Amino acid sequence: MRKPFVAGNWKLNTDSRSSVELAKSVAASLSGRVAGQISVAVIPPFVYLQSVVRAVSSSGVAVGAQDVYFEQKGAFTGEISPAMLKDVGCTYVLCGHSERRHVIGETDELVGRKLAASISGGLLPVLCVGELLEERDAGQTEQVVARHLRTGVSGLSAEKMSAVTIAYEPVWAIGTGRTATPQQAQEVHAFIRNWLAEAYDKTLAEEIRVLYGGSVKADNARALMQQQDVDGLLVGGASLKADEFVRIIEAAL
Ligand code: PEP
């Protein structure tokens, strides 16, 4: 049985006060209720990580970072290492979010290096994969997802792979209000699980959590979670309101 996992990606939002308020509010609403049943994480901007870690301490809510660099230290102005994230109390890190791939211009190869460095640094990476609308329309969804998987986890041993969560996030559904239907999500999630079984083995493929992301709201979360291969949700906009995010978590239980 895969434990459900719901993560809230705050992107370039909140400030020093509202990030702490949001984190405290999520932690207080969940306190004691979800322990052991579900993994929950909030993913604030880098500069608020430390205060958010303090705000959720001992609530069971984990904290993740939105990005990371693959080098440990040195002349890499503006970058943040896995060790730095670990040092401030991060558990998870997003690798290859579509906004980093398509807005910032990260390559598949860079995403793979970040993911490998995150695992070596003791973080649990969430590898984001997913197609553009034109790729879906051209019938290339599986091809794109397979490429993101292959390059994202390239060369990882099965042991290291067990630290990874996959998030299927069709780019056309992110921040657009246009969610994939539960059936569309299930089809790609099943494809991802088969890919994992072929690249590794069936047991590992059954253990790895595959999240769906793309305009998840409290009113569509349950139908998505009812799909056999949807193990959790990566939530953007709707994670910025504590009550909505908590309703999504409740729907995932
Ligand atoms: C995301 O940022 O990963 C995301 C899925 O955003 P939204 O829920 O706003 O579509």
Short mmCIF file of C-alpha atoms and ligand atoms in Angstrom, two decimals:
data_model
loop_
_atom_site.label_atom_id
_atom_site.label_comp_id
_atom_site.label_asym_id
_atom_site.label_seq_id
_atom_site.Cartn_x
_atom_site.Cartn_y
_atom_site.Cartn_z
CA MET A 1 0.00 0.00 0.00
CA ARG A 2 1.40 3.36 -1.02
CA LYS A 3 0.82 6.10 1.55
CA PRO A 4 -0.90 9.11 -0.09
CA PHE A 5 1.20 12.24 -0.46
CA VAL A 6 -0.10 15.79 -0.93
CA ALA A 7 2.33 18.66 -1.49
CA GLY A 8 1.62 22.37 -1.88
CA ASN A 9 3.93 24.27 -4.22
CA TRP A 10 3.70 27.95 -3.30
CA LYS A 11 5.81 29.05 -6.31
CA LEU A 12 6.73 32.77 -6.29
CA ASN A 13 4.08 33.70 -3.71
CA THR A 14 3.73 34.70 -0.04
CA ASP A 15 5.96 36.96 2.06
CA SER A 16 7.68 36.55 5.41
CA ARG A 17 4.46 37.00 7.39
CA SER A 18 1.95 35.21 5.14
CA SER A 19 4.24 32.20 4.58
CA VAL A 20 4.40 31.56 8.33
CA GLU A 21 0.67 32.19 8.78
CA LEU A 22 -0.20 29.79 5.96
CA ALA A 23 2.15 27.10 7.27
CA LYS A 24 0.84 27.45 10.84
CA SER A 25 -2.71 27.35 9.68
CA VAL A 26 -2.20 24.13 7.65
CA ALA A 27 -0.29 22.52 10.53
CA ALA A 28 -2.94 23.50 13.11
CA SER A 29 -5.81 22.19 10.98
CA LEU A 30 -4.10 18.85 10.53
CA SER A 31 -2.53 18.42 13.93
CA GLY A 32 -2.76 14.84 15.06
CA ARG A 33 -5.36 13.94 12.45
CA VAL A 34 -3.17 12.77 9.63
CA ALA A 35 -0.22 11.28 11.45
CA GLY A 36 0.83 8.07 9.78
CA GLN A 37 -1.99 8.09 7.24
CA ILE A 38 -0.64 10.55 4.68
CA SER A 39 2.51 12.51 3.84
CA VAL A 40 1.95 16.26 3.61
CA ALA A 41 4.50 18.86 2.51
CA VAL A 42 4.52 22.58 1.90
CA ILE A 43 7.00 23.99 -0.61
CA PRO A 44 7.67 27.70 0.00
CA PRO A 45 10.17 30.00 -1.72
CA PHE A 46 13.78 29.47 -0.58
CA VAL A 47 13.93 32.58 1.60
CA TYR A 48 11.04 31.44 3.80
CA LEU A 49 12.14 27.82 4.22
CA GLN A 50 13.63 28.24 7.66
CA SER A 51 10.71 30.13 9.16
CA VAL A 52 8.23 27.70 7.59
CA VAL A 53 10.19 24.73 9.00
CA ARG A 54 9.83 26.33 12.46
CA ALA A 55 6.14 27.06 11.88
CA VAL A 56 5.26 23.42 11.11
CA SER A 57 7.64 21.81 13.60
CA SER A 58 6.27 18.71 15.32
CA SER A 59 3.03 18.87 13.28
CA GLY A 60 3.98 16.07 10.89
CA VAL A 61 3.91 18.50 7.95
CA ALA A 62 7.19 18.34 6.03
CA VAL A 63 8.85 21.12 4.07
CA GLY A 64 10.26 20.97 0.55
CA ALA A 65 12.19 23.30 -1.75
CA GLN A 66 11.13 24.29 -5.25
CA ASP A 67 14.56 23.77 -6.79
CA VAL A 68 18.18 22.91 -5.97
CA TYR A 69 21.59 23.00 -7.64
CA PHE A 70 23.72 19.90 -8.21
CA GLU A 71 27.02 21.26 -6.91
CA GLN A 72 27.84 21.11 -3.20
CA LYS A 73 29.66 24.43 -2.92
CA GLY A 74 31.84 26.91 -4.74
CA ALA A 75 31.54 29.65 -7.31
CA PHE A 76 27.90 29.17 -8.36
CA THR A 77 26.38 32.55 -7.59
CA GLY A 78 22.71 32.43 -6.72
CA GLU A 79 22.49 28.66 -6.35
CA ILE A 80 21.47 26.54 -3.33
CA SER A 81 22.96 23.11 -2.61
CA PRO A 82 21.25 19.95 -1.33
CA ALA A 83 23.29 20.24 1.89
CA MET A 84 22.00 23.78 2.46
CA LEU A 85 18.42 22.62 2.03
CA LYS A 86 19.00 19.74 4.41
CA ASP A 87 20.66 22.10 6.88
CA VAL A 88 17.55 24.29 7.12
CA GLY A 89 15.23 21.32 7.63
CA CYS A 90 13.99 20.46 4.14
CA THR A 91 12.84 16.92 3.44
CA TYR A 92 11.70 17.14 -0.17
CA VAL A 93 12.80 19.00 -3.29
CA LEU A 94 11.07 19.49 -6.64
CA CYS A 95 13.19 18.61 -9.66
CA GLY A 96 12.17 19.60 -13.17
CA HIS A 97 8.95 21.46 -12.41
CA SER A 98 7.49 22.51 -15.78
CA GLU A 99 7.99 26.20 -14.96
CA ARG A 100 11.70 25.51 -14.51
CA ARG A 101 11.84 23.47 -17.72
CA HIS A 102 9.73 25.79 -19.90
CA VAL A 103 10.03 29.26 -18.34
CA ILE A 104 13.58 29.15 -16.94
CA GLY A 105 14.89 26.80 -19.64
CA GLU A 106 16.25 23.85 -17.62
CA THR A 107 17.35 20.96 -19.78
CA ASP A 108 16.53 17.29 -19.16
CA GLU A 109 20.20 16.70 -18.39
CA LEU A 110 20.30 19.45 -15.75
CA VAL A 111 17.17 18.05 -14.09
CA GLY A 112 18.84 14.61 -13.91
CA ARG A 113 21.96 16.05 -12.29
CA LYS A 114 19.85 17.93 -9.73
CA LEU A 115 17.88 14.81 -8.90
CA ALA A 116 20.97 12.66 -8.41
CA ALA A 117 22.63 15.33 -6.23
CA SER A 118 19.47 15.67 -4.14
CA ILE A 119 19.43 11.97 -3.30
CA SER A 120 23.14 11.95 -2.50
CA GLY A 121 22.49 14.93 -0.23
CA GLY A 122 19.79 13.07 1.71
CA LEU A 123 16.75 14.82 0.20
CA LEU A 124 13.67 13.14 -1.26
CA PRO A 125 13.22 14.47 -4.79
CA VAL A 126 9.89 14.83 -6.55
CA LEU A 127 10.59 14.47 -10.28
CA CYS A 128 8.03 16.42 -12.31
CA VAL A 129 7.23 15.08 -15.78
CA GLY A 130 4.59 16.05 -18.31
CA GLU A 131 3.76 17.09 -21.82
CA LEU A 132 2.86 20.40 -23.46
CA LEU A 133 -0.57 20.73 -25.08
CA GLU A 134 0.90 20.52 -28.59
CA GLU A 135 2.75 17.35 -27.60
CA ARG A 136 -0.49 15.79 -26.31
CA ASP A 137 -2.33 16.85 -29.45
CA ALA A 138 0.44 15.29 -31.55
CA GLY A 139 0.07 11.99 -29.66
CA GLN A 140 3.49 12.36 -28.01
CA THR A 141 2.48 12.27 -24.34
CA GLU A 142 4.07 8.90 -23.57
CA GLN A 143 7.18 9.74 -25.55
CA VAL A 144 7.71 12.99 -23.60
CA VAL A 145 6.95 11.42 -20.22
CA ALA A 146 9.32 8.52 -20.98
CA ARG A 147 12.07 10.99 -21.94
CA HIS A 148 11.58 12.97 -18.72
CA LEU A 149 11.73 9.74 -16.72
CA ARG A 150 14.76 8.33 -18.54
CA THR A 151 16.80 11.52 -18.31
CA GLY A 152 15.53 12.39 -14.82
CA VAL A 153 16.61 9.15 -13.16
CA SER A 154 19.43 8.25 -15.51
CA GLY A 155 21.91 5.85 -13.90
CA LEU A 156 20.14 5.68 -10.52
CA SER A 157 20.36 2.39 -8.64
CA ALA A 158 17.14 0.78 -7.43
CA GLU A 159 18.08 1.72 -3.87
CA LYS A 160 18.43 5.40 -4.76
CA MET A 161 15.32 5.24 -6.90
CA SER A 162 13.26 4.31 -3.85
CA ALA A 163 13.82 7.88 -2.56
CA VAL A 164 12.07 9.34 -5.60
CA THR A 165 8.46 10.45 -6.02
CA ILE A 166 7.18 11.11 -9.53
CA ALA A 167 4.69 13.91 -10.24
CA TYR A 168 2.80 13.75 -13.53
CA GLU A 169 1.95 17.34 -14.36
CA PRO A 170 0.57 17.93 -17.84
CA VAL A 171 1.78 21.44 -18.66
CA TRP A 172 -1.57 22.37 -20.20
CA ALA A 173 -3.24 21.75 -16.84
CA ILE A 174 -0.89 23.77 -14.66
CA GLY A 175 -2.35 27.05 -13.47
CA THR A 176 -4.93 26.97 -16.27
CA GLY A 177 -7.99 25.73 -14.40
CA ARG A 178 -8.12 22.88 -16.93
CA THR A 179 -7.55 19.67 -14.97
CA ALA A 180 -6.80 16.37 -16.66
CA THR A 181 -9.79 14.08 -16.33
CA PRO A 182 -9.30 11.28 -13.81
CA GLN A 183 -9.11 8.86 -16.78
CA GLN A 184 -6.45 10.93 -18.56
CA ALA A 185 -4.42 11.06 -15.34
CA GLN A 186 -4.83 7.31 -14.71
CA GLU A 187 -3.67 6.44 -18.25
CA VAL A 188 -0.41 8.33 -17.86
CA HIS A 189 0.12 7.18 -14.26
CA ALA A 190 -0.27 3.55 -15.38
CA PHE A 191 2.21 4.23 -18.19
CA ILE A 192 4.68 5.66 -15.61
CA ARG A 193 4.28 2.62 -13.37
CA ASN A 194 4.89 0.26 -16.28
CA TRP A 195 7.94 2.28 -17.28
CA LEU A 196 9.28 1.92 -13.72
CA ALA A 197 8.59 -1.83 -13.73
CA GLU A 198 10.52 -2.23 -16.98
CA ALA A 199 13.40 0.07 -16.02
CA TYR A 200 13.67 -1.39 -12.48
CA ASP A 201 11.29 -4.07 -11.29
CA LYS A 202 7.66 -4.61 -10.44
CA THR A 203 8.17 -4.42 -6.68
CA LEU A 204 9.87 -1.04 -6.87
CA ALA A 205 7.28 0.21 -9.36
CA GLU A 206 4.53 -0.71 -6.90
CA GLU A 207 6.27 1.19 -4.10
CA ILE A 208 7.02 4.49 -5.85
CA ARG A 209 4.40 7.17 -5.40
CA VAL A 210 3.11 8.91 -8.52
CA LEU A 211 1.36 12.23 -7.84
CA TYR A 212 -0.91 14.15 -10.19
CA GLY A 213 -0.58 17.93 -10.52
CA GLY A 214 -2.45 20.46 -12.61
CA SER A 215 -5.30 22.67 -11.37
CA VAL A 216 -6.15 20.38 -8.46
CA LYS A 217 -8.91 21.84 -6.27
CA ALA A 218 -10.90 20.57 -3.32
CA ASP A 219 -13.76 19.62 -5.62
CA ASN A 220 -11.76 17.49 -8.07
CA ALA A 221 -9.22 15.96 -5.68
CA ARG A 222 -11.29 12.96 -4.64
CA ALA A 223 -12.08 11.78 -8.18
CA LEU A 224 -8.39 11.99 -9.08
CA MET A 225 -7.37 10.14 -5.91
CA GLN A 226 -9.83 7.36 -6.67
CA GLN A 227 -7.73 6.31 -9.66
CA GLN A 228 -5.69 3.20 -9.02
CA ASP A 229 -2.31 4.69 -9.88
CA VAL A 230 -2.84 8.21 -8.50
CA ASP A 231 -1.07 8.19 -5.13
CA GLY A 232 -1.25 11.85 -4.28
CA LEU A 233 -1.46 15.41 -5.52
CA LEU A 234 0.96 18.23 -6.24
CA VAL A 235 -1.04 21.40 -5.74
CA GLY A 236 -0.08 24.90 -6.86
CA GLY A 237 -2.62 27.74 -6.64
CA ALA A 238 -5.03 25.92 -4.33
CA SER A 239 -2.28 25.35 -1.74
CA LEU A 240 -2.12 29.08 -1.04
CA LYS A 241 -5.40 28.96 0.88
CA ALA A 242 -5.10 26.88 4.03
CA ASP A 243 -8.74 25.76 4.14
CA GLU A 244 -8.78 24.67 0.47
CA PHE A 245 -5.44 22.87 0.83
CA VAL A 246 -6.67 21.06 3.95
CA ARG A 247 -9.83 20.00 2.11
CA ILE A 248 -7.65 18.56 -0.66
CA ILE A 249 -5.62 16.65 1.94
CA GLU A 250 -8.82 15.30 3.49
CA ALA A 251 -10.01 14.19 0.04
CA ALA A 252 -6.75 12.28 -0.42
CA LEU A 253 -7.08 10.31 2.82
C1 PEP B 1 2.11 23.14 -9.74
O1 PEP B 1 2.63 24.21 -9.49
O2 PEP B 1 2.82 22.13 -9.69
C2 PEP B 1 0.70 23.09 -10.09
C3 PEP B 1 0.18 21.93 -10.36
O3 PEP B 1 0.00 24.28 -10.12
P1 PEP B 1 -1.61 24.47 -10.15
O4 PEP B 1 -2.18 23.55 -9.10
O5 PEP B 1 -1.82 25.91 -9.83
O6 PEP B 1 -2.06 24.09 -11.53
#
